[in-house]
Amino acid sequence: MMSGGPAVRVSIESTCERQVQEVSLDGMETYVPPLSMSQNLAKLAQRIDFDQSSDSDEEGPERENREPWSKPELEEDEGTVKFQPSLWPWDSVRNNLRSSLTEMCVLHDVLSVLKEKKYMALDPVSQDPAMTKTPQVFQLISKKKSLATAAQLLLKGAEKLTKSLAENQEQRRQRDFNSELLRLRSQWKLRKVGDKILGDLSYRSAGSLFPHHGTFEVIKNTDIDLDKKIPDDYCPLDVQIPSDLEGSAYIKVSIQKQSPDIGDLGTVNLFRRQPKAKPGSQMWHLKLEAAQNVLLCKEIFAQLSREAVQIKSQIPHIVVKNQIISQPFPGLQLSISLCHSTGEKKNQRASPDKSKPDDHLYVLEHNLHQLIREFHKQTLSSVVMPHPASAPFGHKRLRLAGPMAYDKAEISSLQQSEGLLEKIIKQAKHIFLRSRTARTIDSLASRVEDPQIQAHWSNINDVYESSVKVLITSQGYEQICKSIQLQLNIGVEQIRVVHRDGRVITLSHQEQELQDFLLSQMSQHQVHAVQQLAKVMGWHVLSFSNHVGLGPIESIGNASAITVASSNGEYAISVRNGPESGCKVLVQFPRSQAKELPRSDVVQDGKWIHLRGPYKEVHWGRMEGRNFVYKMELLMAALTPCP
Amino acid sequence: MEAPPVTVMPVTGGTINMMEYLLQGSVLDQSLESLLHRLRGLCDNMEPESFADHELVYLLKGQQGNPFMLRARRSLIHPKAPWHLRYLGQPEVGDKSRHALVRNCVDVAASHSLPEFLNEMGFRMDHEFVVKGQVFRKGVMKVVVSKLLRVLASGNTENTEPMSLSYLVELSVLAPAGQDTVSEDMRSFAEQLKPLVHLEKIDPKRLM
């Protein structure tokens, strides 16, 4: 057919095999179901004109007989009728394509002719100016309409986005609450009761027997206004603690001079320290920790006051308001108080005596916490568990009391003898005694220069015992004169002194006793030093006494005395040293050097002038030398004759 | 000297009348682990305590009435520990709303000559069994998860066979008479064990 140009390839693809019968409201398309075999056959059969075919077959010859002239026409009709339905289905397509090809060829020819520019030229079509005016209004209207549609679409999209964003945030807040809850649960005990989440912040599962319930409630805090700025410390989870555990508390232990009047006792005042917030810890964590601390302090104070009332002691303890007052030593007052501030009011009524910040013995507060935790642990130890399992809970040893017929003494020895209060009082006593001993030694060391006192405190101490080694030496002669070395063991109420020579002396808590003792040791040291010096210098010790019975009585300790003689026997030195009376040094000269010798009838011989004669006192204060031993050395050196 | 008068009533002067509050339940062997984990979390923070005990039940048959029953129990793990003698009274028929079984309880620690002593007194051993399991505690409450084993040869605790494929769970509190708040605490604790084990009061009379 196409004889003009080259063959044009046309690819044809049917759009849809099946026709759409109906589109429902939700967009589902219902297709016309394809015809089945029988249906297809029926359709084809319908096309066949059975009258024609049967007539043509059977009555063909009759028809020919009847109307021989109409046969070709009939055949034509039949032909046209017959062939029309069996026309090729792509025929219309082919015709359309052919016509469009024709058009395209014409256009192509026109354009190629135009290119030559010889035979044809293009001319613009003149536009009617009247026509252009009105389209502007139309343009405006059309532009407005299109913009409005576009705007609506955008607005709809924006609305969808904001809605989804809000939903996301809401979900995130819910997730935040859940993740916070997970964090809370990893550190605190929680349980669900109904639709409330409750928690337990007491020490009961750790062994405490305090009857406080310690229940806190977890509250969701997710309904905040999204428009307002979210505060920095926003947390989707909040906890509600019991009202009596709010704020913070601590136990203050302090030792003071005894107040003159009992009526002066007021509520011990609080407060200084704020708990330091660790970075990254949540508000609920701080709140719960503070509440737990308050609960523990309450338990400690309840236990202490119960013991203060029940336990009989020589000097009864006083429990008033939030203080427990007891007297460890006469003139001294130990006060243990529970300081609890709810945090709302800043300045409460000031107590009449401003307590100094270092009045608070932090060590004892820490020890109280440790002791109560020890007590908790004891209720949980496996010693309490019954074997056999049907027996009641109780200490393993106490269960033997029945079968082994323990008496009261044995049973009481098994049971815990000391309560919390007694322990803490003992510790306070020890601390006080230790500090007073240190003060005594230091004051003595700064006051007395001649024999020096050195105190070496041991690093490792017990809560009830400390020890210090006191050395009394003379400066420059430490290696020679080291006979006075004292080991002081400071206990709860007494100080035990162990001397180097083996003596054990027990001093009471009075600081005057220790001072007197040290002074007497210092005076003894001088005399011991002379003894050691004599050995070094080659002098002989004629007599030595730690406690002389002659001379004036000392009010502190006893005086000691020594007499040494020079190596050739010519001179002798006598020293008497007492803590109060000081030292007295006398030198004995040989008779030959004496200025006035008493004439005697008995001693006639000349050889007696070689003996030692009268004594002369030395002006010790005018001797040269920085300390006693140095002076003594100089004196000895002066009296030793040159060889 | 004439024999001291024998009183029928038990001597109660000088001791506190202790009552045992009891709730019981059971779990199958395969659910034991989850129950133990749960108890470990709910109860006091201690290492789990295992036990193995040998219990002998003694009966004194009088001329009339019910025989008098005493339970003697010793620990197989700690042979030096004293024996434990226990008397359990009849369950109190109080108001039905009380959640736990309440009965009078007398606990006595005894030396190792207890079986001979009971025999001399006229008691005869009725039956014996071995109990093995774990003990937990929460405050005053005691939770015992135990397996009962039958003793095949009398006196021989090595040869035992389990009586059932389950473990007995008992929640008990020993308290002086008159404290009814105890049963409330027991009930709330039993609630927390709810899907794993159902603890309820089981009247021993109904089982016989």
PDB file of C-alpha atoms in Angstrom, chain A residues 189 191 200 204-207 209 379-382 384-393 396 399-400 402-403, chain B residues 41 44-46 49-51 53 73-75 78 81-82 84 86 107 109-111 135 137 140-142 174 192:
ATOM      1  CA  LYS A 189      11.803  -1.260  93.263  1.00  0.00           C
ATOM      2  CA  ARG A 191       5.235  -2.602  91.393  1.00  0.00           C
ATOM      3  CA  ASP A 200       9.426   1.156  97.692  1.00  0.00           C
ATOM      4  CA  ARG A 204      13.110  -3.206 104.477  1.00  0.00           C
ATOM      5  CA  SER A 205      14.397  -5.540 101.822  1.00  0.00           C
ATOM      6  CA  ALA A 206      17.901  -4.787 103.073  1.00  0.00           C
ATOM      7  CA  GLY A 207      17.052  -5.928 106.579  1.00  0.00           C
ATOM      8  CA  LEU A 209      12.726  -3.432 110.796  1.00  0.00           C
ATOM      9  CA  THR A 379      18.966  -9.495 110.326  1.00  0.00           C
ATOM     10  CA  LEU A 380      19.644 -10.845 106.864  1.00  0.00           C
ATOM     11  CA  SER A 381      22.567 -13.084 107.601  1.00  0.00           C
ATOM     12  CA  SER A 382      22.153 -16.749 106.924  1.00  0.00           C
ATOM     13  CA  VAL A 384      19.261 -16.582 111.229  1.00  0.00           C
ATOM     14  CA  MET A 385      17.808 -19.081 108.794  1.00  0.00           C
ATOM     15  CA  PRO A 386      16.323 -22.159 110.401  1.00  0.00           C
ATOM     16  CA  HIS A 387      17.709 -25.622 109.991  1.00  0.00           C
ATOM     17  CA  PRO A 388      15.414 -27.665 110.098  1.00  0.00           C
ATOM     18  CA  ALA A 389      13.218 -25.443 108.003  1.00  0.00           C
ATOM     19  CA  SER A 390      10.169 -25.659 110.205  1.00  0.00           C
ATOM     20  CA  ALA A 391      11.930 -23.925 113.093  1.00  0.00           C
ATOM     21  CA  PRO A 392      11.296 -20.228 113.693  1.00  0.00           C
ATOM     22  CA  PHE A 393      13.823 -17.587 112.666  1.00  0.00           C
ATOM     23  CA  LYS A 396      21.744 -20.385 115.296  1.00  0.00           C
ATOM     24  CA  ARG A 399      18.571 -22.292 119.277  1.00  0.00           C
ATOM     25  CA  LEU A 400      20.962 -24.450 121.272  1.00  0.00           C
ATOM     26  CA  GLY A 402      17.178 -25.079 125.171  1.00  0.00           C
ATOM     27  CA  PRO A 403      18.827 -28.420 124.468  1.00  0.00           C
TER      28      PRO A 403
ATOM     29  CA  GLY B  41      13.285 -10.879  93.586  1.00  0.00           C
ATOM     30  CA  ASP B  44      14.761 -10.192 101.285  1.00  0.00           C
ATOM     31  CA  ASN B  45      18.115  -9.872  99.632  1.00  0.00           C
ATOM     32  CA  MET B  46      19.994 -12.937 100.774  1.00  0.00           C
ATOM     33  CA  GLU B  49      19.142 -21.070 101.536  1.00  0.00           C
ATOM     34  CA  SER B  50      18.723 -24.744 100.722  1.00  0.00           C
ATOM     35  CA  PHE B  51      17.711 -27.280 103.260  1.00  0.00           C
ATOM     36  CA  ASP B  53      15.228 -32.261 106.569  1.00  0.00           C
ATOM     37  CA  ARG B  73      12.301 -32.744 112.495  1.00  0.00           C
ATOM     38  CA  ARG B  74      16.054 -32.755 112.067  1.00  0.00           C
ATOM     39  CA  SER B  75      18.358 -31.223 109.493  1.00  0.00           C
ATOM     40  CA  HIS B  78      23.594 -29.700 109.632  1.00  0.00           C
ATOM     41  CA  ALA B  81      21.826 -28.649 114.823  1.00  0.00           C
ATOM     42  CA  PRO B  82      19.204 -29.437 117.444  1.00  0.00           C
ATOM     43  CA  HIS B  84      12.832 -29.337 116.304  1.00  0.00           C
ATOM     44  CA  ARG B  86       6.404 -29.054 116.869  1.00  0.00           C
ATOM     45  CA  ASP B 107       7.930 -24.954 118.846  1.00  0.00           C
ATOM     46  CA  ALA B 109      14.247 -27.177 120.249  1.00  0.00           C
ATOM     47  CA  ALA B 110      15.383 -30.569 121.450  1.00  0.00           C
ATOM     48  CA  SER B 111      18.607 -32.475 121.783  1.00  0.00           C
ATOM     49  CA  VAL B 135      13.680 -21.210 102.335  1.00  0.00           C
ATOM     50  CA  ARG B 137      12.150 -14.787 104.054  1.00  0.00           C
ATOM     51  CA  VAL B 140       8.617 -12.057 109.376  1.00  0.00           C
ATOM     52  CA  MET B 141       7.147 -14.094 106.540  1.00  0.00           C
ATOM     53  CA  LYS B 142       8.751 -17.376 105.636  1.00  0.00           C
ATOM     54  CA  LEU B 174       4.656 -17.108 113.471  1.00  0.00           C
ATOM     55  CA  GLN B 192       2.237 -10.923  93.865  1.00  0.00           C
TER      56      GLN B 192
END
